[in-house]
Amino acid sequence: MAGHRVCPWWLGYLLASPLRRLQQDPARLLAPYARAGMTVLEPGPGMGFFTLELARLVGPSGRVVAVDVEPRMLNALRRRAASAGLLGRIDARLARPDTLGINDLEGSVDFVLAFAVVHEMADAGAFFTEAARSLRPGGTLLLAEPSGHVGTAEFEAEMQAAAPAGLAAAERPRVRGCAAALLRMPE
């Protein structure tokens, strides 16, 4: 999971800033994809900018599995989730650089949020294979990469890396400041 451009832990404070909501409101962005009772996988959650909203959307019967390689990010995420009363809905896991460590989730995930994370992976194809294996038939993965970090050619290469895993583009949602695609597993 570690690539050449992994986000430093201290940048997580900026990424979790309330000012970011002005550009990327988690509630508005995630509402079409996450619903009560779902199991959601979020690789690279940082300090939980999207994670807390995902936990609200899946409700008490749902679960968010947040996986990161940086322990300090996960510790901050747990603190923020506890303060928001959402810690019981979040399974925060430390990943290794070469795997998300989610074999136990095979075929059980409804939605994967891959927001500004695939460009940090050492091997995008391996990431998509692991994420796709976790998805149930018909499950979706929202891929969003910041336009300032990931150019069009690199984003299209990521899309091509997802295809062998069985993920096909279902739509191209608008995500401010990002290239984005909703990928779907076949039914």
Tab-separated table of C-alpha atoms in Angstrom, residues 3-65:
chain	number	residue	atom	x	y	z
A	3	GLY	CA	3.988	4.180	-2.744
A	4	HIS	CA	6.423	6.954	-3.400
A	5	ARG	CA	4.030	9.733	-2.397
A	6	VAL	CA	2.367	8.620	0.836
A	7	CYS	CA	0.748	11.528	2.654
A	8	PRO	CA	2.763	12.482	5.752
A	9	TRP	CA	0.820	12.020	9.007
A	10	TRP	CA	1.032	15.701	10.007
A	11	LEU	CA	-0.768	16.747	6.805
A	12	GLY	CA	-3.794	14.860	8.128
A	13	TYR	CA	-4.662	17.856	10.318
A	14	LEU	CA	-5.043	20.029	7.246
A	15	LEU	CA	-7.002	17.364	5.359
A	16	ALA	CA	-9.457	16.995	8.267
A	17	SER	CA	-9.975	20.773	8.504
A	18	PRO	CA	-13.555	22.084	8.559
A	19	LEU	CA	-12.541	24.534	5.801
A	20	ARG	CA	-12.185	21.589	3.421
A	21	ARG	CA	-15.965	21.087	3.665
A	22	LEU	CA	-16.422	24.212	1.568
A	23	GLN	CA	-14.913	22.396	-1.409
A	24	GLN	CA	-15.689	18.737	-0.646
A	25	ASP	CA	-18.676	18.301	1.651
A	26	PRO	CA	-18.603	14.661	2.848
A	27	ALA	CA	-22.373	14.453	3.403
A	28	ARG	CA	-23.225	15.656	-0.104
A	29	LEU	CA	-20.466	13.642	-1.760
A	30	LEU	CA	-21.153	10.321	-0.009
A	31	ALA	CA	-24.967	10.288	0.350
A	32	PRO	CA	-25.540	8.719	-3.097
A	33	TYR	CA	-23.265	5.781	-2.257
A	34	ALA	CA	-23.510	4.885	1.450
A	35	ARG	CA	-26.726	3.866	3.222
A	36	ALA	CA	-27.845	2.398	6.532
A	37	GLY	CA	-26.665	-1.128	7.183
A	38	MET	CA	-23.870	-1.110	4.602
A	39	THR	CA	-20.314	-2.293	5.073
A	40	VAL	CA	-17.927	0.319	3.692
A	41	LEU	CA	-14.184	0.060	3.120
A	42	GLU	CA	-12.096	3.221	3.198
A	43	PRO	CA	-8.398	2.758	2.404
A	44	GLY	CA	-6.268	5.740	3.405
A	45	PRO	CA	-8.800	7.484	5.656
A	46	GLY	CA	-6.254	9.827	7.172
A	47	MET	CA	-7.777	11.388	10.269
A	48	GLY	CA	-11.322	10.633	9.167
A	49	PHE	CA	-12.553	13.537	7.055
A	50	PHE	CA	-14.851	11.169	5.128
A	51	THR	CA	-14.875	8.331	7.674
A	52	LEU	CA	-17.055	10.081	10.233
A	53	GLU	CA	-19.701	10.897	7.637
A	54	LEU	CA	-19.558	7.340	6.304
A	55	ALA	CA	-20.182	6.100	9.872
A	56	ARG	CA	-23.208	8.406	10.159
A	57	LEU	CA	-24.588	7.211	6.822
A	58	VAL	CA	-24.217	3.472	7.541
A	59	GLY	CA	-25.895	3.947	10.908
A	60	PRO	CA	-25.701	1.709	13.963
A	61	SER	CA	-26.297	-1.439	11.883
A	62	GLY	CA	-23.496	-0.637	9.425
A	63	ARG	CA	-19.728	-0.698	9.605
A	64	VAL	CA	-16.846	1.310	8.181
A	65	VAL	CA	-13.498	-0.449	7.845
